[in-house]
mmCIF file of C-alpha atoms in Angstrom:
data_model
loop_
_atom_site.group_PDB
_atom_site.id
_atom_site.type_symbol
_atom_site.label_atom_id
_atom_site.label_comp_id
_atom_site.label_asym_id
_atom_site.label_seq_id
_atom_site.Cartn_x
_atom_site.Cartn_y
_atom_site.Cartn_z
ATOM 1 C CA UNK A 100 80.529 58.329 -148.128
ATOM 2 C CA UNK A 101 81.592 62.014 -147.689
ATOM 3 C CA UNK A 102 82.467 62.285 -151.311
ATOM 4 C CA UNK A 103 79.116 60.582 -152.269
ATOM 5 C CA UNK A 104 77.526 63.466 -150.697
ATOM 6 C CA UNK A 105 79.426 65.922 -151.999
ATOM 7 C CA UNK A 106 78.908 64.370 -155.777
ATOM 8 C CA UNK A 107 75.395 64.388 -155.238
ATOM 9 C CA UNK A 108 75.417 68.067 -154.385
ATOM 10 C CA UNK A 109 77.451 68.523 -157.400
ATOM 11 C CA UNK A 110 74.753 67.078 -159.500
ATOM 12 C CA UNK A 111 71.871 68.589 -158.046
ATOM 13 C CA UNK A 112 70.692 72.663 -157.719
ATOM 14 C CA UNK A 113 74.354 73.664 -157.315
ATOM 15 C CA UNK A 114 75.525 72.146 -160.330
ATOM 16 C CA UNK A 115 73.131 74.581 -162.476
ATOM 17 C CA UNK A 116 73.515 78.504 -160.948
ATOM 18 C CA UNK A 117 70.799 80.726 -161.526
ATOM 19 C CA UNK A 118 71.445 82.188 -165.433
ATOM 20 C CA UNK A 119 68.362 84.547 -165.345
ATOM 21 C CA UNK A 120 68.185 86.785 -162.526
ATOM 22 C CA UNK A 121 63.851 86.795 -161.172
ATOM 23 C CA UNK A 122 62.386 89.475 -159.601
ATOM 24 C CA UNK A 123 63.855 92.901 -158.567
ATOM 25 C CA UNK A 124 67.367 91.611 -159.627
ATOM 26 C CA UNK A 125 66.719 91.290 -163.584
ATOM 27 C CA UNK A 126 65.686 95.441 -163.127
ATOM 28 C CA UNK A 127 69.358 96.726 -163.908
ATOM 29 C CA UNK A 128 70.441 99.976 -164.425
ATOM 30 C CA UNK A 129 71.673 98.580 -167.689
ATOM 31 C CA UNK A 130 68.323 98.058 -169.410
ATOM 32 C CA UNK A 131 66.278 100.909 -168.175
ATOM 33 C CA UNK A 132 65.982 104.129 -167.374
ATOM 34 C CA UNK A 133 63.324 105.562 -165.062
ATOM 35 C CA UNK A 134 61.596 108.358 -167.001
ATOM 36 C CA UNK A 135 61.355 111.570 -165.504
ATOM 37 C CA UNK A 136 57.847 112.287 -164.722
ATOM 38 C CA UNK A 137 55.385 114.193 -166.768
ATOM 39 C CA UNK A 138 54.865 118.107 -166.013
ATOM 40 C CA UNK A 139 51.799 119.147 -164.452
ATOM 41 C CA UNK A 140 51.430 121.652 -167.172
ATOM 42 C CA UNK A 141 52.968 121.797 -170.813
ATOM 43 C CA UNK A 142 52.053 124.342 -173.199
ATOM 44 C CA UNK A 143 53.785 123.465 -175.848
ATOM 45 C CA UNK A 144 51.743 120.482 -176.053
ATOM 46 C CA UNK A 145 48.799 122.693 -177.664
ATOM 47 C CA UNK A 146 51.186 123.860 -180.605
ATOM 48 C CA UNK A 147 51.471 120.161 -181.455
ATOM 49 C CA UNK A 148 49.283 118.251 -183.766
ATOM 50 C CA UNK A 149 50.460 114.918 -182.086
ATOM 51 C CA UNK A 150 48.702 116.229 -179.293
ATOM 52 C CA UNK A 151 45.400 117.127 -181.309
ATOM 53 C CA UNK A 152 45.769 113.675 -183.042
ATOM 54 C CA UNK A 153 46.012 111.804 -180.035
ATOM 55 C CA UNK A 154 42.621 113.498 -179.400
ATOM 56 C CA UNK A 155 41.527 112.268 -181.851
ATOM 57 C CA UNK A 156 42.173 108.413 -181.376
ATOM 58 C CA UNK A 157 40.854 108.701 -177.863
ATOM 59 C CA UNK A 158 37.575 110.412 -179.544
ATOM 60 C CA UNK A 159 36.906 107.456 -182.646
ATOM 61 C CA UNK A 160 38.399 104.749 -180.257
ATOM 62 C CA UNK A 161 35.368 105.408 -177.821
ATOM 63 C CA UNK A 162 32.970 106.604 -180.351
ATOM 64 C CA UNK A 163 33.374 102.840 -182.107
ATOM 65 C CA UNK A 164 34.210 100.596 -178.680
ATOM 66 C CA UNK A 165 30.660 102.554 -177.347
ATOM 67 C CA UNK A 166 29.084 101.347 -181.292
ATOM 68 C CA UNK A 167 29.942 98.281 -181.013
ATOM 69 C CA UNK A 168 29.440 97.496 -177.353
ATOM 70 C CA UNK A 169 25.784 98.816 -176.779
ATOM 71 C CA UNK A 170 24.020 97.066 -179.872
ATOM 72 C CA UNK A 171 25.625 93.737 -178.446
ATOM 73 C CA UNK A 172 23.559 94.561 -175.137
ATOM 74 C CA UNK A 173 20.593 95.721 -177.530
ATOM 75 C CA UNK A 174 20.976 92.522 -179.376
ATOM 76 C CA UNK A 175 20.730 90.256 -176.205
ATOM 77 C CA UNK A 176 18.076 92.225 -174.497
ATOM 78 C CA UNK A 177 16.026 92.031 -177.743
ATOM 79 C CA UNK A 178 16.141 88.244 -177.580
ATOM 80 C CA UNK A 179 13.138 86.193 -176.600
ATOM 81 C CA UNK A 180 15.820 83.805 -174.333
ATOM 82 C CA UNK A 181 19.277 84.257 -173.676
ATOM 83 C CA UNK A 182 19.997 80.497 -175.642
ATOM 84 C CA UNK A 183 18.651 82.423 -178.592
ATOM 85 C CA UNK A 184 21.851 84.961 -177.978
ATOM 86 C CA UNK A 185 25.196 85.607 -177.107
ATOM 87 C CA UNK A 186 24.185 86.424 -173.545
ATOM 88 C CA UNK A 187 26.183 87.600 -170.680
ATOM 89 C CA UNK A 188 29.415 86.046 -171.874
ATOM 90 C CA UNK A 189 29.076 87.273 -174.974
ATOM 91 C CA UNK A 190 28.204 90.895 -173.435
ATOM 92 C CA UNK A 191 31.858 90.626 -171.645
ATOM 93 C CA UNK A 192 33.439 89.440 -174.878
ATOM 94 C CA UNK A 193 32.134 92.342 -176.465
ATOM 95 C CA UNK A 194 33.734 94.482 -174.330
ATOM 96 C CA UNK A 195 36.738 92.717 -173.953
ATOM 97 C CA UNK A 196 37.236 92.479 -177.290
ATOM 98 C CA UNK A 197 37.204 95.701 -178.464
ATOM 99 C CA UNK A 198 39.290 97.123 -175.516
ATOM 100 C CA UNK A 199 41.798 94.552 -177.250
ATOM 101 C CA UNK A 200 41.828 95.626 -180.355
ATOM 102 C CA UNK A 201 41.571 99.198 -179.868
ATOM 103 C CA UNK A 202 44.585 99.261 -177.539
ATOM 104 C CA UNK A 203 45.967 97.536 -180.291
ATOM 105 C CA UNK A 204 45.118 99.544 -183.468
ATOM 106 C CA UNK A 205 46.062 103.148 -180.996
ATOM 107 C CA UNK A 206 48.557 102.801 -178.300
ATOM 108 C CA UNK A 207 51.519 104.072 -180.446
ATOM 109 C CA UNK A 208 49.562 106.779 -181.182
ATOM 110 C CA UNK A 209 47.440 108.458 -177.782
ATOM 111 C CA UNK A 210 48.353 104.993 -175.395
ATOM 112 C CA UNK A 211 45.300 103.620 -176.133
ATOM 113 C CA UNK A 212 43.555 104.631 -173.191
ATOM 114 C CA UNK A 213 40.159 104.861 -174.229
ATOM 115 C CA UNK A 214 38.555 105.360 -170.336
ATOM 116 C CA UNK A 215 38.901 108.066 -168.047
ATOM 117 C CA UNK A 216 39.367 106.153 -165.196
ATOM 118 C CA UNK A 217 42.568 104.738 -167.009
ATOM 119 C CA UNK A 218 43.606 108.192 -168.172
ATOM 120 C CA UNK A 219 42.954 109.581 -164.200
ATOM 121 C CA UNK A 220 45.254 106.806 -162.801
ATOM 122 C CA UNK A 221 47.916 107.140 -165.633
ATOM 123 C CA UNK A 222 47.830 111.100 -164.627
ATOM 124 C CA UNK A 223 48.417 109.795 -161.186
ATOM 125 C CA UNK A 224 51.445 108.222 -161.539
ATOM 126 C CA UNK A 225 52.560 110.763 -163.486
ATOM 127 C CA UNK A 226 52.800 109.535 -166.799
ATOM 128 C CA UNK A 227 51.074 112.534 -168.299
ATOM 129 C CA UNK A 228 50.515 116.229 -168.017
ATOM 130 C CA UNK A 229 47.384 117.267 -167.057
ATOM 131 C CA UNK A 230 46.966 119.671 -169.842
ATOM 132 C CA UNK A 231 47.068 116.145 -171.973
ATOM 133 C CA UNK A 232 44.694 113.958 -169.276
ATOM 134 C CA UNK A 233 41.990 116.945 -169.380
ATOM 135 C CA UNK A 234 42.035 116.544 -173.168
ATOM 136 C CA UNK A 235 41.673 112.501 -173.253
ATOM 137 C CA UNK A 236 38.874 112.847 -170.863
ATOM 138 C CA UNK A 237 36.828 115.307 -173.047
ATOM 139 C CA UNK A 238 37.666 113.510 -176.190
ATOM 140 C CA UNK A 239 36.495 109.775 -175.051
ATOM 141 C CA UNK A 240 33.382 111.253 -173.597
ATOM 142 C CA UNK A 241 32.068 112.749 -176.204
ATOM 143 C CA UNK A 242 33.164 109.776 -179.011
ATOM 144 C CA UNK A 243 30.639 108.079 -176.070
ATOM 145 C CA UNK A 244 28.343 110.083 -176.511
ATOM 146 C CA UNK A 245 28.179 109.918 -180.340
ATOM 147 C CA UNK A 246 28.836 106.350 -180.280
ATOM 148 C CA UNK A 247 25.394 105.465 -178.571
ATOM 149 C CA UNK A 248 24.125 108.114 -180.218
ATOM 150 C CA UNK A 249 24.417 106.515 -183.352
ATOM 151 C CA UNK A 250 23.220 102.876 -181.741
ATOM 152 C CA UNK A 251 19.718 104.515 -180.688
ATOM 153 C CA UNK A 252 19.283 106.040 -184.330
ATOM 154 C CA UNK A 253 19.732 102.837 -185.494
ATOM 155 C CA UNK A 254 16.433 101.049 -183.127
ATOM 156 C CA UNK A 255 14.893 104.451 -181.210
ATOM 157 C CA UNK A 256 12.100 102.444 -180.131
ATOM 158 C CA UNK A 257 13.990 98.974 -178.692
ATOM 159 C CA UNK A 258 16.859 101.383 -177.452
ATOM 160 C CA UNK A 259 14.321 103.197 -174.948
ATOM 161 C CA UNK A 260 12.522 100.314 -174.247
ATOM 162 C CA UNK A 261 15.649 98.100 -173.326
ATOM 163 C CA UNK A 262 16.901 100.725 -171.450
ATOM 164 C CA UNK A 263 20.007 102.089 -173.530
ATOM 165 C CA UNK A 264 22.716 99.871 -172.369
ATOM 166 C CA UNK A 265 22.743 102.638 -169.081
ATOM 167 C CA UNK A 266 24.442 101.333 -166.294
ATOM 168 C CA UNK A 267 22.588 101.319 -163.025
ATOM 169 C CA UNK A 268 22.606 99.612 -159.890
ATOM 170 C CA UNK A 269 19.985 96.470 -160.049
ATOM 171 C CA UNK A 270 17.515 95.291 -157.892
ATOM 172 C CA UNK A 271 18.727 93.313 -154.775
ATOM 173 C CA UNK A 272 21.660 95.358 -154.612
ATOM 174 C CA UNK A 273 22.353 98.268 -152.957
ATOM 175 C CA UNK A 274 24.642 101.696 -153.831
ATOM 176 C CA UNK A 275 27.221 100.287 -151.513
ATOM 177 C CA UNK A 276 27.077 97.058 -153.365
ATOM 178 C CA UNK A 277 27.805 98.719 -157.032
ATOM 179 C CA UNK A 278 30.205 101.496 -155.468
ATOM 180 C CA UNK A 279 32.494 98.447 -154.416
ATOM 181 C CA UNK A 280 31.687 96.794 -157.268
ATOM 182 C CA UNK A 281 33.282 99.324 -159.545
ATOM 183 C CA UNK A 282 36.002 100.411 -157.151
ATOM 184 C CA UNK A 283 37.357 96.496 -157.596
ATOM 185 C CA UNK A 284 36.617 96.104 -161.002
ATOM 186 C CA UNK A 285 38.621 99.535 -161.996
ATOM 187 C CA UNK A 286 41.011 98.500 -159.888
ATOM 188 C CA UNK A 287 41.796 95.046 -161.683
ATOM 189 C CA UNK A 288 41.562 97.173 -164.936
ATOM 190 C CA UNK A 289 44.422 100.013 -163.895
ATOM 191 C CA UNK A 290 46.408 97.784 -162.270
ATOM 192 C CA UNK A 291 46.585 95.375 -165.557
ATOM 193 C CA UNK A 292 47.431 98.671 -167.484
ATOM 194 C CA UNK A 293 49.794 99.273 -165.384
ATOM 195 C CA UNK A 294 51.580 95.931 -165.647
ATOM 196 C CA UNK A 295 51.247 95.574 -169.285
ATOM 197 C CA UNK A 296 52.678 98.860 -169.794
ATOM 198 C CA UNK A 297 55.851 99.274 -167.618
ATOM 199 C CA UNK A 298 58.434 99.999 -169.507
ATOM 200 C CA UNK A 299 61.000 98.394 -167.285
ATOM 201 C CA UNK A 300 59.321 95.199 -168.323
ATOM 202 C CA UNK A 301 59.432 96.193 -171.792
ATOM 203 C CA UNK A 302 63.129 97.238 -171.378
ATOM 204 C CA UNK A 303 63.706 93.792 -170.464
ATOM 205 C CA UNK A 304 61.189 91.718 -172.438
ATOM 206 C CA UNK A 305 60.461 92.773 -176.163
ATOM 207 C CA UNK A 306 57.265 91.392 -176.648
ATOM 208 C CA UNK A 307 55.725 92.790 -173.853
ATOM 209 C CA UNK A 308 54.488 96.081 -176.256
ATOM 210 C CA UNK A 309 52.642 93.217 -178.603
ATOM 211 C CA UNK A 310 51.041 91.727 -175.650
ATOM 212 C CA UNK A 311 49.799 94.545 -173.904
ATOM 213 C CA UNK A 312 46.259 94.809 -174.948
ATOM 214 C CA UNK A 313 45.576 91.215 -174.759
ATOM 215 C CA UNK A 314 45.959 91.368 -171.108
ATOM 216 C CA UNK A 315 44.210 94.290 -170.777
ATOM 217 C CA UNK A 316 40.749 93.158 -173.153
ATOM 218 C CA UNK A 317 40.801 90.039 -171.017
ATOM 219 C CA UNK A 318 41.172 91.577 -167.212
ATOM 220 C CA UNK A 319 37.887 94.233 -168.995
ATOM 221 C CA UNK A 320 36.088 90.491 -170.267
ATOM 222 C CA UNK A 321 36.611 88.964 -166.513
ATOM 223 C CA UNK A 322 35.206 92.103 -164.817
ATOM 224 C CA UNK A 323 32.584 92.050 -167.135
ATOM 225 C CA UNK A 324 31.684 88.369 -166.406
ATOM 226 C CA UNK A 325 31.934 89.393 -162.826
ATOM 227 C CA UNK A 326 29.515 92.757 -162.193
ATOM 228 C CA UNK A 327 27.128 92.636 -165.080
ATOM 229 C CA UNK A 328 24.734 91.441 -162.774
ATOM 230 C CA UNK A 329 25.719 93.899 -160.303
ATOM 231 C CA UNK A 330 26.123 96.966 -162.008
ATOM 232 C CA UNK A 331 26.021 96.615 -165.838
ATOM 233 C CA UNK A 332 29.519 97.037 -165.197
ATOM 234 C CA UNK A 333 30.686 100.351 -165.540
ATOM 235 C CA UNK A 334 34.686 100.379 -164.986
ATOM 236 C CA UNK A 335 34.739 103.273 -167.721
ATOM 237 C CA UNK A 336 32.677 106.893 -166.514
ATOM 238 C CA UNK A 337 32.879 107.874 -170.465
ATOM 239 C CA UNK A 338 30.793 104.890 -171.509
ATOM 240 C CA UNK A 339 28.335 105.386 -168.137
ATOM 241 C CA UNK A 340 27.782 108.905 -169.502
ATOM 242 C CA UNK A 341 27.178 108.720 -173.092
ATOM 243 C CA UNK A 342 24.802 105.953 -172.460
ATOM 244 C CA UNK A 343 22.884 107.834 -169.543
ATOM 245 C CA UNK A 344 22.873 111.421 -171.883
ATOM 246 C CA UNK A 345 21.440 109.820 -175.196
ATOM 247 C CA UNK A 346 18.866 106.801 -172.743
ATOM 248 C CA UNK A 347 18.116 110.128 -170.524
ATOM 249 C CA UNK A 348 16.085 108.658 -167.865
ATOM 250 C CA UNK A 349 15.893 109.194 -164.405
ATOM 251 C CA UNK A 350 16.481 105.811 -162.520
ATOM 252 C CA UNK A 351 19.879 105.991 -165.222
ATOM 253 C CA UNK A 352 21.056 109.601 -163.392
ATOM 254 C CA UNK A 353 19.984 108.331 -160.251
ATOM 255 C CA UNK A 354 22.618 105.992 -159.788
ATOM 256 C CA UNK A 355 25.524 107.968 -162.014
ATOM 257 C CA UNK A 356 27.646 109.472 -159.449
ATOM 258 C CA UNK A 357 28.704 106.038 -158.800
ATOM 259 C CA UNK A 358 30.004 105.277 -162.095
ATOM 260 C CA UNK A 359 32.220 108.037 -161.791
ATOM 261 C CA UNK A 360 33.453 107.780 -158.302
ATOM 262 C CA UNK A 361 34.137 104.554 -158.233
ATOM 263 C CA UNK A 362 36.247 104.121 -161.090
ATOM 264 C CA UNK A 363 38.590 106.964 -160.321
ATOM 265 C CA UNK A 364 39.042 105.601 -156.410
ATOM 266 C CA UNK A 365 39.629 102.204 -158.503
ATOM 267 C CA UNK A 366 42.411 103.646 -160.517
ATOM 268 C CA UNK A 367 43.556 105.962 -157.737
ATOM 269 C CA UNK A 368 43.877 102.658 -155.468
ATOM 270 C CA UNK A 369 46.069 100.942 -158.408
ATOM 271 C CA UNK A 370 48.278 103.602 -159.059
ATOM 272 C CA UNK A 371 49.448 103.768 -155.742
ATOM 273 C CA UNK A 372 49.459 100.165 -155.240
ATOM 274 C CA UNK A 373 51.754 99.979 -158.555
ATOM 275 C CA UNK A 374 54.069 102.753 -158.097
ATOM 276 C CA UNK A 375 54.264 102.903 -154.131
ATOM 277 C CA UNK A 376 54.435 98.788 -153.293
ATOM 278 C CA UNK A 377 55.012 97.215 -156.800
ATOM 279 C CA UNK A 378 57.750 99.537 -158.249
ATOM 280 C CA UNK A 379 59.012 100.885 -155.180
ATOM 281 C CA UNK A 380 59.323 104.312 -156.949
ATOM 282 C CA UNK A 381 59.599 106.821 -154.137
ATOM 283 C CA UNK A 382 62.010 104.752 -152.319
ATOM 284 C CA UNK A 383 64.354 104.607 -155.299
ATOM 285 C CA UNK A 384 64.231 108.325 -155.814
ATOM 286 C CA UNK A 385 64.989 108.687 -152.192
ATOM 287 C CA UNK A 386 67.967 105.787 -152.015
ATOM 288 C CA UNK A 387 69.360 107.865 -155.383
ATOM 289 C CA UNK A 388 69.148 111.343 -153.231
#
C-alpha cells in the first residue's frame, strides 16, 4: 500500500518540476539589467536632432490622433440617431484605435507617448529627463491644437454648434464626479504603459515590444466606453486643450482644470504603484547598497 502511495506521488505534480520559473523568480540578473535612471537635466540632449525628431513624432502623432478623433465625435453628434452612426462604441474605438497605431508607427522613435499625462508619469519614474518631458509636452499640445484646428475648418458651423469635441463635465454629474473619473481612467492608462513597456518583461519575453500598443489602444477604448458619459473622457490634458482653445467657449474652460489635474494625479498614482509595489525598485536599490 505504502509503495502505491508513493507511485502515485511519483506520477502526479512531483513527477513534472516547475521548468519555467513565474513571478519574481523568472526576473534574473541574467536577462536584465536595471537602467540607471534618467538625469533631471541633459544638455546635450538639445545638440541632438534625435531629440528635435522625437519632437516631432510627439507633435504629428497628436496633430493626426486629435484629426482623426474629433470628426468621429462630429460625425456622431451630426447624426439624426445614434443607429444611424457609430455611436459611443465607435467614439472609444476611435480613440483606441489610433492610440494603437500611433504607438505603433512611433515608439522606436520618441516612445510613442502621445499624452502628457503619460509623458508626466514616465518623467516620474524616471525614465526621462525633464529637459526631454518639457519638450513632449509642448510638442503634443500644440499638434492638438492644430489637429482640431484643422477638424473645425473642415465644418465651422457643425463644429461650434456640436460643441467641438471639448471635454466637460455633463449634467447630473458633479466636478468631484469627473475629477475621479479621470484620476481612474489615467490611472488604468499609465499603469498599462507601464506594463507593456518594462523592459524586464521585454528582457524576458521578445514579443512583448510588438504587443505593446495593442494593450495600450485597448485599456484607452475601455476607458473610453467607461467615462464618455461622464466626462467626454479626457485621460489626455493635450487633447482637453486643443479642443477647448480652437471650441473657445466658456462652459468648455469652466471645467478645464480638471482635465489637467486629474490625469497627472492618475499617472502620478501609477507610477508609484508600478515602481514602488509592482517592481519593488527602491527596495532593490537598497538590498544592492
Amino acid at each position: 500500500m505504502a509503495e502505491n502511495k508513493e507511485e502515485d506521488v511519483k506520477l502526479g505534480a512531483n513527477q513534472f518540476t516547475e521548468r519555467q520559473p513565474l513571478g519574481t523568480a523568472a526576473q534574473t540578473d541574467k536577462d536584465y539589467k536595471e537602467p540607471p535612471p534618467a538625469p533631471l537635466f541633459e544638455p546635450g540632449e538639445l545638440k541632438s536632432w534625435s531629440f528635435y525628431r522625437a519632437g516631432i513624432a510627439e507633435f504629428m502623432a497628436t496633430f493626426l490622433f486629435l484629426y482623426i478623433t474629433i470628426l468621429t465625435v462630429m460625425g456622431v453628434g451630426r447624426a439624426n440617431n445614434k443607429c444611424a452612426s457609430v455611436g459611443i462604441q465607435g467614439i472609444a474605438w476611435a480613440f483606441g484605435g489610433m492610440i494603437f497605431a500611433l504607438v505603433y508607427c512611433t515608439a522606436g522613435i520618441s516612445g510613442g507617448h502621445i499624452n502628457p499625462a503619460v509623458t508626466f508619469g514616465l518623467f516620474l519614474a524616471r525614465k526621462l529627463s525633464l529637459t526631454r518631458a518639457v519638450f513632449y509636452i509642448v510638442m503634443q499640445c500644440l499638434g492638438a491644437i492644430c489637429g482640431a484646428g484643422v477638424v473645425k475648418g473642415f465644418m465651422t458651423g457643425p463644429y461650434q454648434m456640436l460643441k467641438g469635441g471639448a471635454n466637460f463635465v455633463n449634467h447630473g454629474y458633479t466636478k468631484g464626479d469627473g475629477l475621479g473619473a479621470e484620476i481612474v481612467g489615467t490611472f488604468v492608462l499609465v499603469y498599462t504603459v507601464f506594463s507593456a513597456t518594462d523592459a524586464k518583461r521585454n528582457a524576458r519575453d521578445s514579443h512583448v515590444p510588438i504587443l505593446a500598443p495593442l494593450p495600450i489602444g485597448f485599456a484607452v477604448f475601455l476607458v473610453h466606453l467607461a467615462t464618455i458619459p461622464i466626462t467626454g473622457t479626457g485621460i489626455n490634458p493635450a487633447r482637453s486643450l486643443g479642443a477647448a482653445i480652437i471650441y473657445n467657449r466658456d462652459h468648455a474652460w469652466d471645467d478645464h482644470w480638471i482635465f489637467w489635474v486629474g490625469p497627472f494625479i492618475g499617472a502620478a498614482l501609477a507610477a508609484v504603484y508600478h515602481q514602488i509595489i509592482i517592481r519593488a525598485i527602491p527596495f532593490k536599490s537598497s538590498t544592492a547598497c
